[in-house]
Tab-separated table of C-alpha atoms and ligand atoms in Angstrom:
chain	number	residue	atom	x	y	z
P	18	MET	CA	54.741	62.712	137.529
P	19	ASP	CA	51.530	63.130	135.804
P	20	THR	CA	51.831	63.277	131.949
P	21	ALA	CA	48.344	63.988	131.320
P	22	TYR	CA	48.662	67.458	131.912
P	23	ARG	CA	50.725	69.816	129.299
P	24	THR	CA	52.544	73.181	130.102
P	25	PRO	CA	53.946	75.282	127.618
P	26	TYR	CA	57.542	74.767	127.127
P	27	VAL	CA	59.557	77.368	128.878
P	28	ARG	CA	63.251	76.661	128.163
P	29	PRO	CA	65.667	77.336	131.139
P	30	SER	CA	68.017	79.978	129.921
P	31	ARG	CA	71.709	78.784	129.490
P	32	ASN	CA	72.826	81.770	127.377
P	33	PRO	CA	75.393	83.384	128.654
P	34	PRO	CA	76.940	80.166	130.160
P	35	PRO	CA	76.972	80.099	134.019
P	36	VAL	CA	80.276	81.897	135.697
P	37	ILE	CA	81.751	79.161	137.792
P	38	GLY	CA	83.440	80.281	141.031
P	39	GLN	CA	87.072	80.380	141.385
P	40	THR	CA	87.206	77.365	143.339
P	41	GLY	CA	85.513	75.179	140.467
P	42	ARG	CA	82.150	73.674	140.667
P	43	THR	CA	80.655	74.194	144.441
P	44	MET	CA	77.376	72.868	145.917
P	45	ASN	CA	76.075	75.937	144.642
P	46	HIS	CA	75.866	74.592	141.078
P	47	PHE	CA	72.471	74.145	140.200
P	48	ALA	CA	72.105	71.708	137.127
P	49	LEU	CA	69.402	72.497	134.635
P	50	PRO	CA	67.261	69.770	132.763
P	51	ASP	CA	69.169	70.265	129.584
P	52	GLY	CA	72.545	69.575	131.183
P	53	ALA	CA	73.527	72.913	131.504
P	54	GLY	CA	73.590	74.844	135.185
P	55	ILE	CA	73.899	78.061	136.976
P	56	ASP	CA	75.692	79.118	140.123
P	57	LEU	CA	73.332	80.463	143.105
P	58	ALA	CA	73.935	81.560	146.545
P	59	ARG	CA	71.294	83.007	149.051
P	60	PHE	CA	71.622	86.649	150.269
P	61	PRO	CA	73.737	87.641	151.930
P	62	ALA	CA	76.306	85.036	150.461
P	63	ASP	CA	78.237	83.354	152.939
P	64	PRO	CA	80.621	80.830	152.052
P	65	ARG	CA	80.013	79.037	155.356
P	66	ASP	CA	76.478	78.510	154.863
P	67	PRO	CA	75.543	74.952	154.158
P	68	LEU	CA	72.273	75.759	152.811
P	69	ARG	CA	71.507	75.595	149.056
P	70	ALA	CA	69.873	78.481	147.131
P	71	TRP	CA	67.411	76.030	145.635
P	72	ASP	CA	65.414	72.793	146.537
P	73	ALA	CA	64.062	69.745	144.743
P	74	SER	CA	60.588	71.691	144.214
P	75	ASP	CA	62.502	74.326	142.139
P	76	ASP	CA	64.136	71.441	140.291
P	77	TYR	CA	60.988	69.489	139.617
P	78	LEU	CA	59.229	72.525	138.208
P	79	LEU	CA	61.980	73.266	135.773
P	80	GLN	CA	61.960	69.713	134.548
P	81	HIS	CA	58.335	69.776	133.986
P	82	LEU	CA	58.644	73.044	132.105
P	83	ALA	CA	61.395	71.301	129.792
P	84	ASP	CA	59.323	68.222	129.148
P	85	GLY	CA	56.483	70.423	127.963
P	86	GLU	CA	55.326	70.656	124.414
P	87	VAL	CA	54.157	74.212	123.449
P	88	SER	CA	56.603	76.802	123.161
P	89	VAL	CA	55.693	80.084	124.954
P	90	ASP	CA	58.558	81.680	122.958
P	91	GLY	CA	56.915	84.699	121.125
P	92	LEU	CA	53.902	84.776	123.187
P	93	GLU	CA	52.357	87.852	124.091
P	94	GLY	CA	52.053	88.551	127.767
P	95	ARG	CA	53.879	87.645	130.815
P	96	LEU	CA	55.785	85.066	132.780
P	97	VAL	CA	55.265	85.692	136.272
P	98	ILE	CA	56.994	83.931	138.856
P	99	LEU	CA	55.658	84.400	142.614
P	100	GLY	CA	57.619	83.204	145.793
P	101	ASP	CA	60.923	82.410	144.173
P	102	ARG	CA	62.943	81.909	147.255
P	103	TRP	CA	66.419	82.706	146.320
P	104	GLY	CA	65.877	83.795	142.632
P	105	ALA	CA	66.918	80.066	141.357
P	106	LEU	CA	63.658	79.997	139.062
P	107	ALA	CA	64.028	83.567	137.906
P	108	THR	CA	67.691	82.987	136.887
P	109	ALA	CA	66.872	79.572	135.184
P	110	LEU	CA	64.196	81.227	133.300
P	111	ALA	CA	65.939	84.769	132.752
P	112	ALA	CA	66.087	84.599	128.893
P	113	HIS	CA	61.914	84.801	129.175
P	114	ALA	CA	61.888	87.987	130.799
P	115	PRO	CA	59.898	87.270	133.811
P	116	VAL	CA	58.392	89.340	136.268
P	117	GLN	CA	59.174	88.246	139.854
P	118	ILE	CA	56.917	88.909	142.917
P	119	THR	CA	58.057	88.447	146.425
P	120	ASP	CA	57.567	89.763	149.887
P	121	SER	CA	61.191	89.167	150.772
P	122	TYR	CA	63.992	91.777	150.470
P	123	LEU	CA	66.403	89.152	150.784
P	124	ALA	CA	64.847	87.055	148.013
P	125	GLN	CA	64.921	90.184	145.907
P	126	ARG	CA	68.600	90.883	146.525
P	127	ALA	CA	69.514	86.867	146.075
P	128	THR	CA	67.631	87.204	142.556
P	129	ALA	CA	69.800	90.360	141.745
P	130	GLU	CA	73.109	88.892	142.673
P	131	ASN	CA	72.364	85.244	140.936
P	132	LEU	CA	71.526	87.020	137.717
P	133	ALA	CA	74.688	88.885	137.942
P	134	ARG	CA	76.657	85.933	139.015
P	135	ASN	CA	75.402	84.310	135.779
P	136	GLY	CA	76.064	87.273	133.346
P	137	HIS	CA	72.659	88.365	132.995
P	138	PRO	CA	71.670	92.192	132.975
P	139	ALA	CA	69.890	93.562	135.961
P	140	HIS	CA	66.841	94.200	133.757
P	141	ALA	CA	66.523	90.674	132.709
P	142	VAL	CA	64.055	89.887	135.383
P	143	GLU	CA	61.609	92.393	136.666
P	144	LEU	CA	61.572	92.778	140.437
P	145	ARG	CA	58.560	93.624	142.118
P	146	SER	CA	57.536	93.356	145.582
P	147	SER	CA	54.217	91.963	147.097
P	148	ARG	CA	53.103	95.606	147.663
P	149	ASP	CA	53.652	96.708	144.089
P	150	GLU	CA	50.924	96.900	141.550
P	151	PRO	CA	50.706	93.480	139.802
P	152	PRO	CA	51.298	93.098	136.128
P	153	ALA	CA	48.116	93.992	133.814
P	154	ARG	CA	48.313	90.450	132.441
P	155	VAL	CA	49.814	86.963	133.388
P	156	ASP	CA	50.266	84.255	130.564
P	157	VAL	CA	51.977	81.768	132.676
P	158	LEU	CA	52.149	81.682	136.506
P	159	LEU	CA	54.688	79.873	138.366
P	160	VAL	CA	54.316	79.737	142.078
P	161	ARG	CA	56.664	78.469	144.578
P	162	VAL	CA	54.412	77.942	147.321
P	163	PRO	CA	55.255	80.128	150.203
P	164	LYS	CA	55.502	79.217	153.740
P	165	SER	CA	52.428	81.330	154.722
P	166	LEU	CA	49.204	80.290	153.344
P	167	ALA	CA	47.935	83.945	153.944
P	168	LEU	CA	50.625	85.396	151.562
P	169	LEU	CA	49.738	83.116	148.854
P	170	GLU	CA	46.014	83.914	149.489
P	171	ASP	CA	46.777	87.714	149.047
P	172	GLN	CA	48.943	87.310	146.238
P	173	LEU	CA	46.607	85.048	144.001
P	174	LEU	CA	43.848	87.620	144.685
P	175	ARG	CA	46.108	90.612	143.865
P	176	LEU	CA	47.026	88.650	140.360
P	177	ALA	CA	43.387	87.141	139.644
P	178	PRO	CA	42.399	89.990	137.581
P	179	ALA	CA	45.483	89.655	135.494
P	180	ILE	CA	44.647	85.826	134.827
P	181	HIS	CA	42.749	84.537	131.862
P	182	ALA	CA	41.383	81.052	130.810
P	183	GLY	CA	44.223	80.693	128.634
P	184	THR	CA	46.969	81.280	131.487
P	185	VAL	CA	49.288	78.278	132.420
P	186	VAL	CA	49.349	78.150	136.118
P	187	VAL	CA	51.980	75.561	137.613
P	188	GLY	CA	52.927	75.642	141.590
P	189	THR	CA	55.547	73.837	143.252
P	190	GLY	CA	56.674	73.086	146.675
P	191	MET	CA	57.883	70.368	149.092
P	192	VAL	CA	55.495	68.002	149.967
P	193	ALA	CA	55.429	69.217	153.794
P	194	GLU	CA	54.242	72.563	152.549
P	195	ILE	CA	51.418	71.659	150.095
P	196	HIS	CA	48.256	71.086	152.206
P	197	THR	CA	44.725	70.452	151.187
P	198	SER	CA	44.034	74.155	152.182
P	199	THR	CA	46.937	75.117	149.616
P	200	LEU	CA	44.889	73.496	146.904
P	201	GLU	CA	41.527	74.821	148.205
P	202	LEU	CA	42.921	77.973	147.893
P	203	PHE	CA	43.879	77.608	144.344
P	204	GLU	CA	40.595	76.090	143.605
P	205	ARG	CA	38.737	78.825	145.278
P	206	VAL	CA	40.323	81.835	143.501
P	207	LEU	CA	41.505	80.399	140.184
P	208	GLY	CA	39.865	77.223	139.326
P	209	PRO	CA	40.123	73.373	139.143
P	210	THR	CA	43.502	72.223	140.813
P	211	ARG	CA	45.341	68.752	141.130
P	212	THR	CA	48.818	67.741	142.116
P	213	SER	CA	51.543	65.554	140.553
P	214	LEU	CA	53.072	62.722	142.400
P	215	ALA	CA	55.778	63.392	144.718
P	216	ARG	CA	59.167	63.418	143.484
P	217	ARG	CA	62.351	63.885	145.698
P	218	LYS	CA	59.663	64.958	148.409
P	219	ALA	CA	58.528	67.691	145.950
P	220	ARG	CA	54.915	68.238	144.223
P	221	LEU	CA	53.986	70.236	141.396
P	222	ILE	CA	50.217	71.957	141.514
P	223	PHE	CA	48.550	72.377	138.219
P	224	CYS	CA	45.545	74.742	138.049
P	225	THR	CA	43.326	75.391	135.134
P	226	PRO	CA	41.793	79.121	135.526
P	227	ASP	CA	38.142	79.104	135.094
P	228	PRO	CA	36.343	82.673	134.075
P	229	GLU	CA	33.533	81.725	136.262
P	230	VAL	CA	35.613	80.918	139.275
P	231	LEU	CA	37.707	84.016	138.799
P	232	GLY	CA	34.609	86.147	138.442
P	233	ALA	CA	33.318	84.723	141.617
P	234	ARG	CA	36.280	84.898	143.703
P	235	PRO	CA	36.145	86.033	147.271
P	236	ALA	CA	37.203	89.617	148.186
P	237	ASN	CA	40.803	89.923	149.492
P	238	PRO	CA	40.386	89.859	153.395
P	239	TRP	CA	44.269	91.457	153.415
P	240	PRO	CA	45.223	93.522	155.343
P	241	GLN	CA	43.759	92.594	158.790
P	242	ARG	CA	43.287	94.637	161.512
P	243	TYR	CA	42.926	93.776	165.230
P	244	PRO	CA	42.491	96.043	168.160
P	245	PHE	CA	45.563	95.841	170.631
P	246	PRO	CA	44.414	93.591	173.703
P	247	PRO	CA	43.774	95.527	176.971
P	248	GLY	CA	45.764	94.693	180.135
P	249	VAL	CA	49.113	94.543	178.674
P	250	PRO	CA	51.258	96.308	181.447
P	251	GLY	CA	54.201	98.721	181.025
P	252	ALA	CA	54.427	100.230	177.590
P	253	GLY	CA	51.699	98.050	176.293
P	254	ALA	CA	49.439	100.115	178.654
P	255	ARG	CA	50.087	103.252	175.997
P	256	LEU	CA	48.984	101.018	172.834
P	257	ALA	CA	45.403	100.186	174.578
P	258	GLY	CA	43.030	101.436	172.060
P	259	THR	CA	45.184	101.354	168.959
P	260	THR	CA	44.329	99.421	165.934
P	261	VAL	CA	47.324	97.135	164.638
P	262	THR	CA	47.398	96.558	160.872
P	263	ASN	CA	48.810	93.344	159.367
P	264	HIS	CA	49.402	92.558	155.625
P	265	ALA	CA	49.267	89.084	154.621
P	266	GLY	CA	52.264	86.962	155.821
P	267	ILE	CA	53.804	88.906	158.438
P	268	PHE	CA	54.747	87.586	161.677
P	269	SER	CA	51.856	86.905	164.303
P	270	ALA	CA	49.350	88.830	161.895
P	271	GLU	CA	46.269	87.694	163.555
P	272	ARG	CA	46.875	88.343	167.469
P	273	LEU	CA	49.763	89.973	169.585
P	274	ASP	CA	52.685	87.446	169.980
P	275	ILE	CA	53.369	86.490	173.396
P	276	GLY	CA	57.242	87.205	173.141
P	277	THR	CA	56.264	90.771	171.966
P	278	ARG	CA	53.969	91.161	174.526
P	279	PHE	CA	56.564	90.105	177.345
P	280	PHE	CA	58.789	92.671	175.768
P	281	LEU	CA	56.144	95.433	175.905
P	282	GLU	CA	55.680	94.881	179.432
P	283	HIS	CA	59.390	95.566	180.084
P	284	LEU	CA	60.291	97.922	177.488
P	285	PRO	CA	62.569	100.628	178.251
P	286	THR	CA	61.468	104.435	177.935
P	287	PRO	CA	63.596	106.268	175.392
P	288	ALA	CA	64.910	109.615	176.045
P	289	ARG	CA	63.483	112.555	174.465
P	290	GLY	CA	65.328	113.033	171.008
P	291	HIS	CA	66.712	109.414	171.081
P	292	HIS	CA	66.835	107.686	167.807
P	293	VAL	CA	65.233	104.309	168.387
P	294	VAL	CA	65.389	101.473	165.864
P	295	ASP	CA	62.516	98.738	165.736
P	296	LEU	CA	64.732	96.058	164.134
P	297	GLY	CA	62.727	93.317	162.463
P	298	CYS	CA	59.570	95.575	163.220
P	299	GLY	CA	56.570	93.188	162.003
P	300	ASN	CA	53.623	95.377	162.280
P	301	GLY	CA	55.399	97.811	164.248
P	302	VAL	CA	54.035	97.520	167.769
P	303	LEU	CA	57.183	97.828	169.641
P	304	GLY	CA	58.400	100.901	167.879
P	305	LEU	CA	55.028	102.520	168.190
P	306	ALA	CA	54.936	101.747	172.024
P	307	ALA	CA	58.427	103.540	172.277
P	308	ALA	CA	57.061	106.579	170.292
P	309	LEU	CA	54.020	106.869	172.521
P	310	THR	CA	56.038	106.620	175.720
P	311	ALA	CA	58.732	109.131	174.616
P	312	PRO	CA	57.257	111.904	172.610
P	313	GLY	CA	60.055	113.571	170.866
P	314	ALA	CA	62.108	110.264	169.972
P	315	GLU	CA	62.688	109.726	166.473
P	316	LEU	CA	61.835	106.092	164.975
P	317	THR	CA	63.166	103.762	162.388
P	318	PHE	CA	61.257	100.762	161.544
P	319	LEU	CA	63.230	98.031	159.275
P	320	ASP	CA	62.137	94.852	158.160
P	321	GLU	CA	63.182	92.433	155.169
P	322	SER	CA	59.233	92.002	154.391
P	323	PHE	CA	57.711	94.462	152.135
P	324	GLY	CA	54.265	93.496	153.803
P	325	ALA	CA	55.757	93.934	157.320
P	326	VAL	CA	57.077	97.477	156.472
P	327	ALA	CA	53.793	98.698	155.067
P	328	SER	CA	52.036	97.159	158.278
P	329	ALA	CA	54.278	99.065	160.495
P	330	GLU	CA	53.961	102.373	158.413
P	331	GLU	CA	50.005	101.879	158.456
P	332	THR	CA	50.058	101.060	162.357
P	333	PHE	CA	52.063	104.042	163.070
P	334	ARG	CA	50.408	106.500	160.976
P	335	ALA	CA	47.030	105.362	162.522
P	336	ASN	CA	47.837	105.933	165.895
P	337	ALA	CA	51.077	108.126	166.747
P	338	ASP	CA	51.554	111.782	166.697
P	339	PRO	CA	51.984	112.981	163.063
P	340	ALA	CA	54.828	115.292	164.623
P	341	THR	CA	56.726	112.203	165.386
P	342	ARG	CA	59.890	111.505	162.777
P	343	ALA	CA	59.440	108.084	161.566
P	344	ARG	CA	61.420	106.351	158.727
P	345	PHE	CA	59.924	102.839	157.448
P	346	VAL	CA	62.869	101.094	155.546
P	347	VAL	CA	62.798	97.263	153.958
P	348	ALA	CA	66.483	96.274	154.507
P	349	ASP	CA	68.534	93.160	155.441
P	350	GLY	CA	68.747	93.726	159.271
P	351	ALA	CA	70.319	97.338	160.592
P	352	SER	CA	73.155	97.084	157.793
P	353	GLY	CA	71.949	100.349	155.978
P	354	LEU	CA	72.020	102.412	159.349
P	355	ALA	CA	74.779	105.060	159.503
P	356	PRO	CA	77.403	103.882	162.033
P	357	ALA	CA	77.015	105.308	165.747
P	358	SER	CA	73.677	107.053	164.680
P	359	VAL	CA	71.330	105.383	167.212
P	360	ASP	CA	70.648	105.383	170.769
P	361	LEU	CA	68.160	102.228	171.311
P	362	VAL	CA	67.685	99.084	169.161
P	363	LEU	CA	64.383	97.123	170.038
P	364	ASN	CA	64.787	93.579	168.538
P	365	ASN	CA	62.646	90.412	168.616
P	366	PRO	CA	64.869	88.559	166.071
P	367	PRO	CA	63.726	85.917	163.655
P	368	PHE	CA	64.964	82.552	164.278
P	369	HIS	CA	63.291	80.559	161.322
P	370	SER	CA	64.720	80.811	157.854
P	371	TYR	CA	62.043	78.964	155.672
P	372	GLN	CA	62.292	75.578	157.107
P	373	ALA	CA	65.799	75.532	158.318
P	374	ALA	CA	66.229	76.746	161.885
P	375	THR	CA	69.182	79.347	161.914
P	376	ASP	CA	70.512	81.869	164.297
P	377	ALA	CA	72.591	83.447	161.558
P	378	THR	CA	70.122	86.328	160.937
P	379	ALA	CA	70.150	87.466	164.601
P	380	HIS	CA	73.598	87.347	164.850
P	381	ARG	CA	74.049	89.515	161.857
P	382	MET	CA	71.336	92.072	163.507
P	383	PHE	CA	73.227	92.055	166.584
P	384	ALA	CA	76.463	92.948	165.075
P	385	ASP	CA	74.923	95.440	162.705
P	386	ALA	CA	72.983	96.909	165.766
P	387	LYS	CA	76.512	97.407	167.662
P	388	ARG	CA	77.878	99.141	164.619
P	389	ALA	CA	74.785	101.537	164.257
P	390	LEU	CA	74.527	102.459	168.053
P	391	ARG	CA	76.300	105.356	169.508
P	392	PRO	CA	78.885	104.796	172.499
P	393	GLY	CA	76.318	104.083	175.441
P	394	GLY	CA	73.508	103.307	173.182
P	395	GLU	CA	71.686	99.952	174.108
P	396	LEU	CA	70.181	96.648	172.173
P	397	TRP	CA	67.362	95.262	174.017
P	398	VAL	CA	66.435	91.852	172.657
P	399	VAL	CA	63.684	89.289	173.588
P	400	GLY	CA	63.992	85.787	172.896
P	401	ASN	CA	63.134	82.264	173.661
P	402	ARG	CA	65.074	81.075	176.790
P	403	HIS	CA	66.820	78.194	174.993
P	404	LEU	CA	68.166	80.186	171.931
P	405	GLY	CA	70.861	81.234	174.151
P	406	TYR	CA	71.187	84.732	172.630
P	407	HIS	CA	73.106	86.085	175.723
P	408	VAL	CA	76.161	84.353	174.510
P	409	ARG	CA	76.049	85.973	171.382
P	410	LEU	CA	75.318	89.206	172.673
P	411	LYS	CA	78.253	88.691	175.217
P	412	ARG	CA	80.567	87.878	172.303
P	413	ILE	CA	79.699	90.940	170.105
P	414	PHE	CA	79.363	93.511	172.774
P	415	GLY	CA	81.491	92.266	175.645
P	416	ASN	CA	78.486	92.605	178.080
P	417	CYS	CA	75.024	91.129	178.332
P	418	ARG	CA	72.794	91.615	181.218
P	419	THR	CA	69.460	89.749	181.824
P	420	VAL	CA	66.586	92.366	182.561
P	421	VAL	CA	63.867	90.098	183.271
P	422	GLY	CA	62.667	86.559	182.299
P	423	ASN	CA	59.973	84.223	182.622
P	424	PRO	CA	59.849	80.173	182.204
P	425	LYS	CA	59.643	80.928	178.182
P	426	PHE	CA	61.312	84.361	177.309
P	427	VAL	CA	64.128	86.409	178.403
P	428	ILE	CA	64.818	90.184	177.818
P	429	LEU	CA	68.592	91.104	177.163
P	430	GLN	CA	70.292	94.292	177.123
P	431	ALA	CA	73.740	95.053	175.597
P	432	VAL	CA	75.325	98.251	175.989
P	433	LYS	CA	78.018	99.611	173.245
P	434	LYS	CA	80.847	100.596	175.184
P	435	GLY	CA	82.952	103.791	174.104
W	516	SAM	C1	59.804	87.530	165.533
W	516	SAM	S1	59.504	88.520	164.348
W	516	SAM	C2	59.387	90.304	165.146
W	516	SAM	C3	58.258	91.026	164.752
W	516	SAM	C4	57.989	92.298	165.726
W	516	SAM	N1	59.338	93.069	166.047
W	516	SAM	C5	56.939	91.515	167.030
W	516	SAM	O1	57.788	91.729	167.830
W	516	SAM	O2	55.797	91.334	166.636
W	516	SAM	C6	60.789	88.956	163.402
W	516	SAM	C7	60.911	89.897	162.104
W	516	SAM	O3	62.284	89.884	161.476
W	516	SAM	C8	62.218	90.024	160.033
W	516	SAM	N2	63.395	89.635	159.539
W	516	SAM	C9	63.818	88.381	159.182
W	516	SAM	N3	64.984	88.409	158.684
W	516	SAM	C10	65.146	89.714	158.535
W	516	SAM	C11	66.191	90.358	157.866
W	516	SAM	N4	67.457	89.939	157.376
W	516	SAM	N5	66.471	91.790	157.938
W	516	SAM	C12	65.346	92.478	158.719
W	516	SAM	N6	64.320	91.725	159.328
W	516	SAM	C13	64.087	90.639	159.193
W	516	SAM	C14	60.781	89.280	160.240
W	516	SAM	O4	60.075	89.622	158.667
W	516	SAM	C15	59.831	89.550	160.928
W	516	SAM	O5	59.021	90.628	160.837
């Protein structure tokens, strides 16, 4: 570790003591640098989930703070934590009343539950989303480097007006997540930046804000918009001439994804008055296409990314008939939909949760969709052929039909039986 760099001492909170699960210390017990620990889980918590709610980069950052010499206790201003995956940093530092900023609803819910799990009141951490107004002043900025460089760019640029020459900025991430472009971004927006040595495959980023750099920072290029490409047949033809809005970090923000394109070519036409859900909506092109092909349909756009839901709403408002009824909801899958309230669910499921490949989210989405569908209602799914979604769907719905396939993708239909 680079010892030449001093950061303020931010003592990880250990009061009140962690609540240990009934089975005693589990693999969810995260040991803090001072020997205490906290219990953490991802959201939604699943005892069969082998994935931990923190990694070596969280550990490295907390260790670095505990090694610091200057106390931030009593400092005016704010500790802001950007990109905390499952609330490990916010929970460990809850005694410092941090503001957590994330684009992920799952991260927010995990943080809230981890705070409660460890005896902290809900207000111990101020939860803000990537779309909320950033705090007016930031004195310590801790950045868990996100998977998306675009999201980091957007968030640093949004926070820049609140950062001053005295702001302490420390980033953390796994070595594989920190690239030259990551460091260049810190340099371009905030000021001189360097990294620590790697430890357990994690690295820290040290950035010294420079008022000159802050003053000359580039304009925020997000959100970005692209014209929907011509020549997509089927429901895609209805999108020709539309403009698609993409906030930073959302799925396929720069161009139409090829799986989405294939889905648009074969999208079903909803009946008049039907309730259609675009589940995991991203920028919302699937739901928009359904609305344009079936005037009178009612739409719900759902995603766990705040930026995705904002993108879907802007894309829809710019292109759909204003009389079309539409809701835009940040949520975990379709879990919040009323049972038997939906006629058609359109789903291009995610298949990565950070670096860990998992189809658990897709499975949850399918089961939730079944609950939300009316008898006779349909779930349509596009996916990579090799993911084998048909097996899951058959197990959940008792039926699954391959509508169409190409060498890479399949479109599947499952019907809720009465
Ligand atoms: C493969 S992308 C599809 C986006 C868009 N429907 C399209 O086809 O371009 C999957 C989407 O699912 C969202 N997602 C991931 N986990 C989710 C969850 N638990 N609940 C809701 N949405 C989720 C992601 O944010 C992402 O926008």
